Short mmCIF file of C-alpha atoms in Angstrom, two decimals:
data_model
loop_
_atom_site.label_atom_id
_atom_site.label_comp_id
_atom_site.label_asym_id
_atom_site.label_seq_id
_atom_site.Cartn_x
_atom_site.Cartn_y
_atom_site.Cartn_z
CA MET A 496 -0.20 -0.09 -0.11
CA LYS A 497 1.33 3.24 -0.94
CA VAL A 498 2.06 5.76 1.48
CA LEU A 499 1.31 10.07 0.03
CA VAL A 500 4.14 11.71 1.33
CA PRO A 501 2.02 15.52 1.88
CA GLU A 502 3.56 16.97 -0.47
CA VAL A 503 2.28 14.72 -2.85
CA ALA A 504 -1.24 13.80 -1.70
CA HIS A 505 -2.97 18.01 -3.35
CA TYR A 506 -1.45 16.45 -6.70
CA PHE A 507 -3.37 13.58 -6.20
CA ARG A 508 -6.15 15.95 -4.54
CA VAL A 509 -6.39 17.60 -8.06
CA ALA A 510 -5.37 15.11 -10.52
CA LEU A 511 -8.87 13.70 -9.42
CA ALA A 512 -10.33 15.95 -11.59
CA THR A 513 -7.94 14.03 -14.61
CA PRO A 514 -10.20 10.65 -16.46
CA PHE A 515 -9.04 7.30 -14.74
CA HIS A 516 -7.41 6.64 -17.78
CA ILE A 517 -4.88 8.83 -17.83
CA MET A 518 -4.32 8.68 -14.60
CA ALA A 519 -3.66 4.85 -14.87
CA ALA A 520 -1.26 5.34 -17.20
CA LEU A 521 0.48 7.84 -14.37
CA PHE A 522 0.48 6.07 -11.33
CA GLY A 523 -0.97 2.83 -12.92
CA SER A 524 -1.62 0.32 -9.15
CA THR A 525 -4.96 -1.24 -8.44
CA VAL A 526 -6.11 0.49 -5.17
CA LEU A 527 -5.17 3.94 -6.88
CA ARG A 528 -8.22 1.90 -8.86
CA ARG A 529 -9.77 2.10 -5.73
CA ALA A 530 -9.77 4.84 -4.28
CA TRP A 531 -10.48 7.05 -7.55
CA LEU A 532 -13.75 4.12 -7.55
CA GLY A 533 -14.60 4.56 -4.27
CA PRO A 534 -15.05 8.05 -4.19
CA SER A 535 -17.14 8.22 -7.70
CA SER A 536 -20.02 5.60 -6.94
CA LEU A 537 -21.84 8.26 -4.87
CA CYS A 538 -24.95 5.96 -5.44
CA CYS A 539 -23.50 3.06 -3.11
CA ARG A 540 -21.91 4.95 -1.17
CA THR A 541 -22.48 7.60 1.66
CA PRO A 542 -20.22 10.74 0.29
CA GLY A 543 -19.59 11.55 3.80
CA ALA A 544 -16.83 9.11 3.79
CA PRO A 545 -15.81 8.21 1.49
CA VAL A 546 -12.16 7.74 1.82
CA SER A 547 -12.12 6.11 4.05
CA ALA A 548 -14.42 2.83 2.85
CA ALA A 549 -11.47 2.40 0.00
CA GLY A 550 -9.96 1.11 1.99
CA LEU A 551 -6.69 4.53 1.92
CA ARG A 552 -6.78 7.52 4.64
CA PHE A 553 -4.83 10.60 3.22
CA VAL A 554 -2.40 11.92 5.32
CA SER A 555 -2.58 15.36 5.04
CA ASN A 556 -6.55 16.13 4.48
CA ALA A 557 -7.79 18.12 7.70
CA ALA A 558 -4.07 20.15 7.54
CA PRO A 559 -4.34 22.36 4.45
CA GLU A 560 -7.18 23.74 5.62
CA ASP A 561 -6.24 25.30 8.34
CA ASN A 562 -3.11 27.48 7.52
CA ARG A 563 -5.35 29.12 3.85
CA SER A 564 -7.20 32.40 4.78
CA PRO A 565 -10.99 32.80 5.20
CA ILE A 566 -12.39 33.81 2.39
CA ILE A 567 -12.77 37.64 1.97
CA GLU A 568 -15.51 39.30 0.02
CA SER A 569 -14.69 42.05 -2.49
CA THR A 570 -17.36 44.89 -3.74
CA GLU A 571 -14.70 46.92 -5.42
CA GLU A 572 -15.18 45.24 -8.66
CA TYR A 573 -18.81 45.65 -9.11
CA LYS A 574 -18.71 48.24 -11.09
CA TYR A 575 -17.05 47.29 -13.58
CA VAL A 576 -20.72 44.82 -13.94
CA GLU A 577 -23.31 47.52 -12.82
CA ARG A 578 -22.16 50.15 -15.06
CA LEU A 579 -22.47 47.63 -17.72
CA ILE A 580 -25.68 46.73 -17.47
CA PRO A 581 -28.33 48.15 -20.05
CA SER A 582 -31.08 50.90 -19.77
CA SER A 583 -34.70 49.73 -19.36
CA ARG A 584 -36.22 53.39 -20.25
CA ILE A 585 -35.81 55.96 -23.01
CA PRO A 586 -33.84 58.22 -22.22
CA THR A 587 -35.77 62.41 -23.72
CA PRO A 588 -33.91 63.41 -26.73
CA PRO A 589 -30.96 65.78 -26.29
CA LYS A 590 -32.50 69.57 -26.62
CA HIS A 591 -32.25 69.82 -30.48
CA THR A 592 -34.10 74.10 -32.35
CA GLY A 593 -34.84 72.78 -35.48
CA PRO A 594 -34.62 69.41 -37.65
CA THR A 595 -31.38 67.21 -36.33
CA PRO A 596 -29.35 65.90 -39.55
CA SER A 597 -30.84 62.58 -39.82
CA GLY A 598 -33.89 64.18 -39.81
CA TRP A 599 -35.50 63.81 -36.81
CA ILE A 600 -37.79 67.18 -36.32
CA PRO A 601 -38.68 67.46 -32.30
CA PRO A 602 -42.09 68.53 -30.96
CA ALA A 603 -43.32 71.88 -30.05
CA ASP A 604 -42.96 73.36 -27.14
CA SER A 605 -46.22 73.73 -26.62
CA PRO A 606 -49.26 71.74 -27.69
CA PRO A 607 -50.27 73.30 -30.78
CA SER A 608 -54.03 74.96 -29.91
CA LEU A 609 -55.83 72.70 -31.65
CA PRO A 610 -58.70 70.65 -31.04
CA TYR A 611 -57.02 67.54 -31.38
CA MET A 612 -53.70 66.31 -30.23
CA ILE A 613 -50.98 63.44 -30.97
CA ARG A 614 -48.40 62.25 -29.06
CA ARG A 615 -45.17 61.09 -30.17
CA SER A 616 -44.92 57.57 -29.72
CA ARG A 617 -42.37 56.22 -27.50
CA MET A 618 -39.45 56.44 -29.52
CA HIS A 619 -40.59 60.46 -29.95
CA ASN A 620 -41.42 60.06 -34.08
CA ILE A 621 -45.14 60.91 -35.68
CA PRO A 622 -47.68 57.68 -34.65
CA ILE A 623 -47.76 57.25 -39.14
CA TYR A 624 -47.45 53.60 -40.04
CA THR A 625 -48.85 51.96 -43.69
CA ASP A 626 -49.92 48.99 -43.72
CA VAL A 627 -51.02 46.53 -47.27
CA THR A 628 -53.37 43.61 -46.63
CA ASN A 629 -53.97 40.70 -49.67
CA SER A 630 -50.90 42.87 -51.58
CA ASN A 631 -53.10 45.26 -53.34
CA ARG A 632 -54.72 47.02 -49.70
CA LYS A 633 -52.72 49.98 -49.12
CA LEU A 634 -53.70 51.91 -45.41
CA THR A 635 -52.43 54.54 -43.27
CA LEU A 636 -53.08 54.20 -40.03
CA ILE A 637 -52.32 57.13 -37.71
CA ARG A 638 -52.30 56.19 -33.66
CA LYS A 639 -51.89 57.90 -30.65
CA VAL A 640 -54.72 60.96 -31.10
CA GLU A 641 -56.73 62.59 -28.08
CA GLY A 642 -59.10 64.44 -28.03
CA ASP A 643 -61.73 64.93 -31.12
CA ILE A 644 -60.93 62.97 -33.96
CA TRP A 645 -63.61 64.13 -36.47
CA ALA A 646 -62.50 67.50 -36.70
CA LEU A 647 -58.81 65.66 -37.41
CA GLU A 648 -60.66 63.50 -39.82
CA LYS A 649 -61.79 66.50 -41.66
CA ASP A 650 -58.77 68.11 -41.77
CA VAL A 651 -56.68 65.09 -43.21
CA ARG A 652 -59.03 64.48 -45.84
CA GLN A 653 -58.84 68.41 -46.86
CA TYR A 654 -55.38 68.46 -46.37
CA LEU A 655 -54.93 65.16 -48.96
CA GLN A 656 -57.90 66.70 -50.97
CA GLU A 657 -55.47 69.40 -51.93
CA VAL A 658 -51.71 67.91 -52.22
CA THR A 659 -53.57 64.65 -54.18
CA GLY A 660 -57.35 66.20 -55.59
CA LYS A 661 -58.72 63.38 -54.98
CA GLU A 662 -61.62 62.16 -51.43
CA LEU A 663 -59.87 59.37 -50.09
CA PRO A 664 -62.31 56.83 -47.75
CA THR A 665 -61.92 56.90 -44.10
CA GLN A 666 -62.35 55.37 -42.11
CA VAL A 667 -62.24 56.79 -37.60
CA ASN A 668 -62.50 54.37 -34.54
CA GLU A 669 -63.31 56.25 -31.84
CA VAL A 670 -62.31 53.37 -29.11
CA THR A 671 -58.79 53.29 -30.31
CA MET A 672 -58.86 56.43 -31.03
CA THR A 673 -56.92 55.67 -34.87
CA LEU A 674 -57.93 57.10 -37.90
CA LYS A 675 -57.28 55.35 -41.09
CA VAL A 676 -56.49 56.41 -44.75
CA LYS A 677 -56.49 54.63 -47.68
CA GLY A 678 -53.43 54.95 -49.71
CA HIS A 679 -50.56 55.28 -48.33
CA PHE A 680 -49.25 59.11 -47.43
CA ASP A 681 -47.17 58.26 -44.31
CA LYS A 682 -44.79 61.09 -45.82
CA GLU A 683 -47.05 63.50 -46.61
CA LEU A 684 -48.82 63.61 -43.06
CA LYS A 685 -46.15 63.54 -40.84
CA ASP A 686 -44.19 66.02 -42.98
CA TRP A 687 -47.90 67.95 -42.40
CA LEU A 688 -47.89 66.85 -38.47
CA VAL A 689 -45.00 67.91 -38.13
CA SER A 690 -45.56 71.81 -39.75
CA LYS A 691 -48.29 71.84 -37.83
CA GLY A 692 -45.76 71.23 -34.45
CA PHE A 693 -46.50 67.68 -32.36
CA CYS B 265 -107.29 40.75 -26.85
CA SER B 266 -107.26 44.26 -28.45
CA ILE B 267 -110.07 45.02 -25.87
CA ILE B 268 -108.05 44.03 -22.27
CA SER B 269 -104.68 45.33 -23.75
CA GLU B 270 -106.40 48.91 -24.22
CA TYR B 271 -107.20 47.99 -20.24
CA VAL B 272 -104.99 47.21 -19.70
CA PHE B 273 -102.56 50.63 -20.82
CA SER B 274 -105.63 52.85 -19.29
CA LEU B 275 -104.03 51.48 -15.85
CA PRO B 276 -102.38 54.00 -13.63
CA LEU B 277 -98.76 52.74 -14.51
CA THR B 278 -97.51 53.89 -11.08
CA PRO B 279 -96.97 50.89 -8.56
CA GLN B 280 -98.96 51.56 -4.95
CA PHE B 281 -96.84 50.25 -1.88
CA ALA B 282 -100.39 51.75 -0.87
CA SER B 283 -100.92 48.99 3.01
CA SER B 284 -104.11 47.97 4.88
CA PHE B 285 -102.28 49.02 8.25
CA SER B 286 -102.18 53.42 7.56
CA ASN B 287 -98.51 54.23 9.95
CA GLU B 288 -96.37 51.92 8.49
CA SER B 289 -94.07 53.81 5.57
CA ALA B 290 -94.72 53.75 1.99
CA LEU B 291 -92.31 51.62 0.80
CA PRO B 292 -92.04 47.55 1.74
CA PRO B 293 -89.41 46.52 4.23
CA ASN B 294 -88.18 43.91 1.82
CA LEU B 295 -87.12 46.08 -1.12
CA LEU B 296 -84.01 46.57 -1.91
CA LEU B 297 -82.63 49.59 -3.88
CA PRO B 298 -79.57 48.85 -5.83
CA THR B 299 -76.67 50.41 -4.70
CA ASN B 300 -74.69 52.00 -7.24
CA LEU B 301 -78.53 54.54 -7.44
CA VAL B 302 -76.72 58.53 -6.71
CA ASP B 303 -77.15 59.04 -3.22
CA PRO B 304 -77.89 62.58 -2.44
CA ASP B 305 -76.05 62.79 0.80
CA ARG B 306 -72.75 61.68 -2.12
CA LEU B 307 -72.75 64.87 -3.49
CA LYS B 308 -73.04 67.75 -0.83
CA ARG B 309 -69.08 67.85 -1.67
CA PRO B 310 -67.67 68.36 -4.86
CA PRO B 311 -63.98 67.38 -6.50
CA PRO B 312 -62.26 70.43 -5.37
CA PRO B 313 -61.75 72.31 -8.80
CA ALA B 314 -58.80 71.98 -11.51
CA ASP B 315 -57.46 75.54 -10.27
CA SER B 316 -57.98 75.61 -6.76
CA SER B 317 -56.12 77.60 -4.31
CA LEU B 318 -55.34 74.98 -1.69
CA PRO B 319 -51.12 73.96 -1.60
CA PRO B 320 -50.90 70.18 -3.27
CA LEU B 321 -49.72 67.86 -0.68
CA ARG B 322 -48.97 65.58 -2.91
CA LYS B 323 -47.79 67.03 -6.85
CA CYS B 324 -47.21 64.40 -9.86
CA ASP B 325 -43.22 62.96 -10.11
CA ALA B 326 -43.23 62.58 -13.40
CA ALA B 327 -43.40 65.40 -16.30
CA VAL B 328 -47.27 65.31 -16.61
CA PRO B 329 -48.20 65.99 -20.48
CA ALA B 330 -48.59 69.73 -21.35
CA HIS B 331 -51.45 69.51 -22.61
CA LEU B 332 -53.29 67.71 -19.38
CA THR B 333 -53.19 69.26 -16.59
CA PRO B 334 -53.35 67.40 -13.03
CA VAL B 335 -56.50 65.54 -11.22
CA GLN B 336 -57.09 67.06 -8.11
CA THR B 337 -58.84 65.29 -5.43
CA TRP B 338 -60.02 66.32 -1.27
CA VAL B 339 -56.81 63.57 0.88
CA GLU B 340 -58.71 61.97 4.12
CA SER B 341 -57.81 60.19 6.92
CA LEU B 342 -59.12 57.47 8.71
CA GLU B 343 -58.46 58.43 12.29
CA ARG B 344 -61.79 60.16 13.48
CA GLN B 345 -65.37 59.57 11.71
CA ASP B 346 -66.28 62.07 10.62
CA SER B 347 -62.36 64.75 10.21
CA GLU B 348 -62.66 66.80 7.17
CA PRO B 349 -60.83 65.93 4.39
CA LEU B 350 -56.95 67.39 5.23
CA GLY B 351 -55.66 68.23 2.03
CA VAL B 352 -55.90 68.68 -1.87
CA ALA B 353 -53.57 65.83 -4.26
CA GLN B 354 -52.43 65.71 -7.56
CA LEU B 355 -52.65 62.18 -9.18
CA HIS B 356 -51.37 61.75 -12.92
CA PRO B 357 -53.40 62.46 -15.20
CA ASP B 358 -51.75 59.16 -17.73
CA VAL B 359 -52.83 57.45 -14.35
CA PHE B 360 -56.45 58.47 -13.11
CA ALA B 361 -57.67 59.88 -16.74
CA VAL B 362 -56.78 57.93 -19.27
CA PRO B 363 -60.04 56.92 -21.14
CA PRO B 364 -62.88 54.66 -20.62
CA ARG B 365 -61.56 51.68 -22.46
CA LEU B 366 -64.10 49.02 -21.56
CA ASP B 367 -62.99 46.34 -24.10
CA ILE B 368 -59.36 46.17 -22.60
CA LEU B 369 -61.49 45.98 -19.04
CA HIS B 370 -63.40 43.29 -20.66
CA SER B 371 -60.65 41.75 -21.99
CA VAL B 372 -58.45 41.82 -18.47
CA GLU B 373 -61.02 40.83 -15.77
CA THR B 374 -61.68 37.55 -18.94
CA TRP B 375 -58.63 36.42 -18.58
CA GLN B 376 -58.20 36.96 -15.25
CA ARG B 377 -60.83 34.68 -15.11
CA ASN B 378 -59.37 32.38 -17.42
CA TYR B 379 -55.55 31.39 -17.24
CA LYS B 380 -56.04 29.78 -14.38
CA ARG B 381 -58.96 27.13 -15.41
CA ILE B 382 -57.39 23.81 -16.42
CA SER B 383 -60.81 21.80 -16.45
CA HIS B 384 -60.09 18.56 -15.37
CA ALA B 385 -63.41 17.10 -17.71
CA HIS B 386 -62.94 13.30 -18.81
CA THR B 387 -64.39 11.66 -21.07
CA LYS B 388 -63.36 7.65 -22.61
CA VAL B 389 -63.26 7.10 -25.98
CA ARG B 390 -63.64 3.61 -27.64
CA SER B 391 -60.77 2.54 -27.60
CA GLU B 392 -60.60 3.82 -23.46
CA VAL B 393 -63.51 1.87 -22.28
CA SER B 394 -62.65 -1.03 -20.99
CA GLY B 395 -64.44 -4.55 -23.21
CA GLY B 396 -65.51 -3.90 -26.38
CA GLY B 397 -62.31 -6.30 -28.87
CA ARG B 398 -63.93 -8.55 -30.00
CA LYS B 399 -67.00 -8.46 -32.49
CA PRO B 400 -70.17 -8.93 -30.39
CA TRP B 401 -71.62 -11.01 -33.71
CA LYS B 402 -70.33 -12.01 -37.29
CA GLN B 403 -71.31 -9.16 -39.73
CA LYS B 404 -74.04 -11.50 -41.21
CA GLY B 405 -76.18 -13.81 -41.25
CA SER B 406 -77.74 -13.56 -37.42
CA GLY B 407 -80.36 -10.67 -38.42
CA ARG B 408 -79.59 -8.02 -36.10
CA ALA B 409 -77.42 -4.68 -36.56
CA ARG B 410 -73.73 -5.00 -38.00
CA HIS B 411 -71.46 -3.94 -35.29
CA GLY B 412 -67.30 -4.07 -34.50
CA SER B 413 -67.19 -3.51 -31.02
CA ILE B 414 -69.88 -3.25 -27.71
CA ARG B 415 -67.52 -0.28 -27.12
CA SER B 416 -68.42 2.01 -30.39
CA PRO B 417 -70.72 5.40 -29.56
CA ILE B 418 -74.00 4.09 -30.57
CA TRP B 419 -74.23 1.63 -27.47
CA ARG B 420 -75.48 1.68 -24.94
CA GLY B 421 -71.86 1.99 -21.99
CA GLY B 422 -69.86 2.94 -24.83
CA GLY B 423 -67.76 5.43 -25.44
CA VAL B 424 -68.03 9.20 -26.44
CA SER B 425 -67.08 10.49 -28.89
CA HIS B 426 -66.17 14.35 -29.19
CA GLY B 427 -66.47 14.59 -25.30
CA PRO B 428 -63.39 16.47 -22.89
CA ARG B 429 -60.69 15.45 -22.94
CA GLY B 430 -58.22 15.29 -20.68
CA PRO B 431 -57.89 18.39 -18.10
CA THR B 432 -58.39 21.45 -21.14
CA SER B 433 -55.74 24.09 -19.87
CA TYR B 434 -57.68 27.22 -21.31
CA TYR B 435 -53.42 29.59 -19.96
CA TYR B 436 -53.55 32.57 -22.33
CA MET B 437 -51.15 35.97 -21.56
CA LEU B 438 -52.36 38.94 -22.23
CA PRO B 439 -49.13 41.42 -23.80
CA MET B 440 -48.04 42.94 -20.21
CA LYS B 441 -49.42 46.27 -21.67
CA VAL B 442 -52.34 45.29 -22.26
CA ARG B 443 -52.71 44.31 -18.67
CA VAL B 444 -50.47 47.42 -17.64
CA GLN B 445 -53.50 50.15 -19.15
CA GLY B 446 -56.06 47.68 -17.93
CA LEU B 447 -55.33 49.24 -14.48
CA LYS B 448 -54.49 52.22 -15.87
CA VAL B 449 -57.69 52.14 -16.98
CA GLY B 450 -59.64 50.97 -13.88
CA LEU B 451 -58.50 53.35 -11.75
CA SER B 452 -59.26 55.89 -13.48
CA SER B 453 -63.44 54.30 -14.36
CA LYS B 454 -62.28 54.56 -10.17
CA MET B 455 -62.07 58.12 -10.27
CA ALA B 456 -64.09 59.19 -12.88
CA GLN B 457 -67.15 58.15 -11.29
CA ASP B 458 -65.99 59.23 -7.38
CA ASP B 459 -64.93 55.69 -5.61
CA LEU B 460 -61.38 56.36 -5.58
CA HIS B 461 -60.61 57.61 -2.02
CA ILE B 462 -56.74 58.62 -1.03
CA VAL B 463 -56.04 58.27 2.71
CA ASP B 464 -52.86 60.21 4.21
CA SER B 465 -51.49 56.63 6.02
CA LEU B 466 -53.70 53.98 7.55
CA ASN B 467 -54.06 54.68 10.87
CA ILE B 468 -56.85 53.98 12.69
CA PRO B 469 -57.76 54.68 16.55
CA THR B 470 -59.38 51.29 17.87
CA PRO B 471 -59.20 47.48 15.92
CA ASP B 472 -62.64 47.86 15.94
CA SER B 473 -64.46 46.78 12.54
CA GLN B 474 -67.48 48.65 13.69
CA TYR B 475 -65.43 52.12 13.41
CA LEU B 476 -64.99 50.85 9.97
CA LEU B 477 -68.54 50.37 8.41
CA ASP B 478 -69.95 53.26 10.39
CA LEU B 479 -67.25 54.98 8.54
CA ILE B 480 -67.27 53.74 5.00
CA ARG B 481 -71.07 53.73 6.11
CA HIS B 482 -70.96 58.05 7.50
CA ARG B 483 -69.17 59.12 3.97
CA HIS B 484 -70.77 56.92 1.10
CA TRP B 485 -67.53 54.85 0.38
CA GLY B 486 -69.79 52.23 -0.62
CA GLU B 487 -71.09 48.28 -0.32
CA SER B 488 -67.24 47.04 -0.06
CA VAL B 489 -64.43 49.20 -0.45
CA LEU B 490 -61.63 47.66 -1.08
CA ILE B 491 -58.08 48.73 1.07
CA VAL B 492 -53.72 49.48 -0.96
CA ASP B 493 -51.11 49.91 0.80
CA VAL B 494 -46.90 49.28 -0.07
CA GLY B 495 -45.30 47.57 2.01
CA GLU B 496 -46.23 43.64 3.85
CA ASP B 497 -46.93 45.19 7.61
CA PHE B 498 -49.05 46.99 7.35
CA SER B 499 -50.68 48.51 11.15
CA GLU B 500 -51.98 45.78 13.45
CA ASN B 501 -55.66 47.92 13.53
CA ILE B 502 -56.42 48.45 10.22
CA LEU B 503 -55.85 44.34 9.94
CA GLN B 504 -57.77 43.26 12.70
CA ALA B 505 -60.34 45.60 11.97
CA THR B 506 -60.73 44.26 7.81
CA ALA B 507 -59.46 40.35 9.07
CA ASN B 508 -64.10 39.63 10.08
CA LEU B 509 -64.98 41.26 7.27
CA LYS B 510 -66.17 40.92 3.72
CA THR B 511 -66.56 43.30 1.79
CA VAL B 512 -63.19 45.08 2.96
CA ASN B 513 -60.49 44.18 2.56
CA VAL B 514 -57.13 45.45 2.34
CA ILE B 515 -53.91 44.78 -0.12
CA PRO B 516 -50.15 45.69 -0.40
CA ALA B 517 -50.16 47.97 -3.36
CA ILE B 518 -48.73 44.87 -5.77
CA GLY B 519 -51.81 42.38 -5.63
CA LEU B 520 -53.79 44.78 -7.78
CA ASN B 521 -55.69 43.85 -10.30
CA VAL B 522 -58.61 44.35 -11.98
CA HIS B 523 -60.92 42.01 -10.82
CA SER B 524 -60.58 43.44 -7.10
CA MET B 525 -61.31 46.96 -8.40
CA LEU B 526 -64.28 45.70 -10.34
CA LYS B 527 -65.87 43.97 -7.40
CA HIS B 528 -65.39 46.61 -4.48
CA GLU B 529 -67.50 49.46 -4.97
CA ALA B 530 -64.41 52.03 -4.05
CA ILE B 531 -60.71 52.12 -3.08
CA VAL B 532 -58.73 53.72 -0.69
CA LEU B 533 -55.11 54.40 -1.84
CA THR B 534 -52.77 56.09 0.64
CA LEU B 535 -50.08 59.01 -0.70
CA GLU B 536 -47.51 55.53 -0.29
CA THR B 537 -49.41 54.28 -2.90
CA VAL B 538 -50.14 56.35 -5.18
CA LYS B 539 -46.81 57.49 -5.92
CA PHE B 540 -45.43 53.54 -5.87
CA LEU B 541 -48.97 53.30 -8.32
CA GLU B 542 -47.60 56.16 -11.19
CA ASP B 543 -44.16 54.70 -11.10
CA LYS B 544 -44.69 51.63 -11.81
CA LEU B 545 -47.54 51.87 -13.96
CA LEU B 546 -46.13 55.11 -16.14
CA TRP B 547 -42.69 54.00 -16.93
CA HIS B 548 -44.53 51.19 -19.21
CA ASP B 549 -44.95 54.43 -21.44
CA GLU B 550 -41.50 55.13 -21.10
CA ARG B 551 -39.70 50.73 -21.77
CA TYR B 552 -37.07 49.08 -24.04
CA THR B 553 -38.63 46.31 -25.24
CA PRO B 554 -37.78 43.66 -23.14
CA LEU B 555 -34.20 42.61 -24.22
CA TYR B 556 -33.97 39.48 -21.24
CA PRO B 557 -36.10 38.89 -19.02
CA PHE B 558 -37.34 41.64 -16.97
CA LYS B 559 -37.16 39.77 -14.05
CA LEU B 560 -33.51 39.67 -14.02
CA PRO B 561 -31.45 42.95 -13.13
CA TYR B 562 -31.14 46.16 -14.87
CA SER B 563 -30.05 49.45 -13.76
CA ASP B 564 -33.25 51.74 -13.78
CA PHE B 565 -36.17 48.96 -13.22
CA PRO B 566 -38.91 51.01 -11.36
#
């Protein structure tokens, strides 16, 4: 039976992590095979006493544990992780006096004095969207309307009459406060609303 | 028939409450009036006007949009039954003055009822009923109708052909923003119908249930009251007072839901609850779409 010297014992504990066939090539003894299989066969023996059941006793098992310093938790490095955590709120855009280079135009400081109000989306854009159904039906949708939606519908119809010269069918949904217009007019309507100051 | 209908329509249409005893009141004792009739006593103190000169006890923390004005309500106290309101509080219009979307309220209420539902109704199909593997009699010659098994659905004791199958789950999730909008619509509806009351704190002088009932009766708050406070620790008095009452309930602010709001006639919020609700509900208007679930840490989660 091999007697383990203290300096070799910690090599053995590290070697427990290596595969068995490499360990067998290194040491090549049946005693070690029994000791290796002892702690690994957890189903048939209690994990509390694998070493004693295998017949080997690590002489220096307790000694290295006592000489180690206690674990210190340091919280100074947390800031390196905390600065990587993303924000959940959309920031308000910085103050711009006119149109920005990307084409985004901020809303007017005071809302225009009209009977209706169209809020900006959460990304601070005009809430006008286009839709295509059955590949030939085009719709323009104006969302987030507050106030008198019928006045907005009248103004939209009149503006599009001037722009296109056609009477376009519109649909007002008073419950969801949305306005649908037949055709794709998102660019024109967005410029028109921005010029009004929404 | 037309003669009878003419006679019926010529009778006076007012119901006669006259009784044979002259000293009894005109109304019968078992008359049940609906509780949501407008009570003239409730109209005694109107809500504070928008341009009242009183300094508000509480202002909105979040920025109010320029085209909207904050909602103003009285802040009351539960200390004494007949105490005057302590002051005026301003509430954010995007939480307490949202347009009344009854369709959202309906969908959130049905979702709350159905998403937990698991129906355990189960019937056996012809293959699951015991027996029925053998052909009962030969195909031709016996004179009887042809059958393949004694457990087919047309037989007595046979399986059910299109019955309920096993535990069925009715789980589905409404989008988070719809559920949030449901809470906002519920709070706004209660505020618009004068059923929302703001209170500075939930300290009551006695742990007596009758005190609360008398207070609610005196202030004409309604039949049932839902009291909402932030935090897990409530004062002992309010817990003891509401413990035995079926119609007056105390819940923490995270437990506020549309079903409870609709079930109770009046809702009482404290000032901290209002702040908590405004923070949580207004965050959804200005948040990004989740990069990872909101359960994991974000730097400025409300």
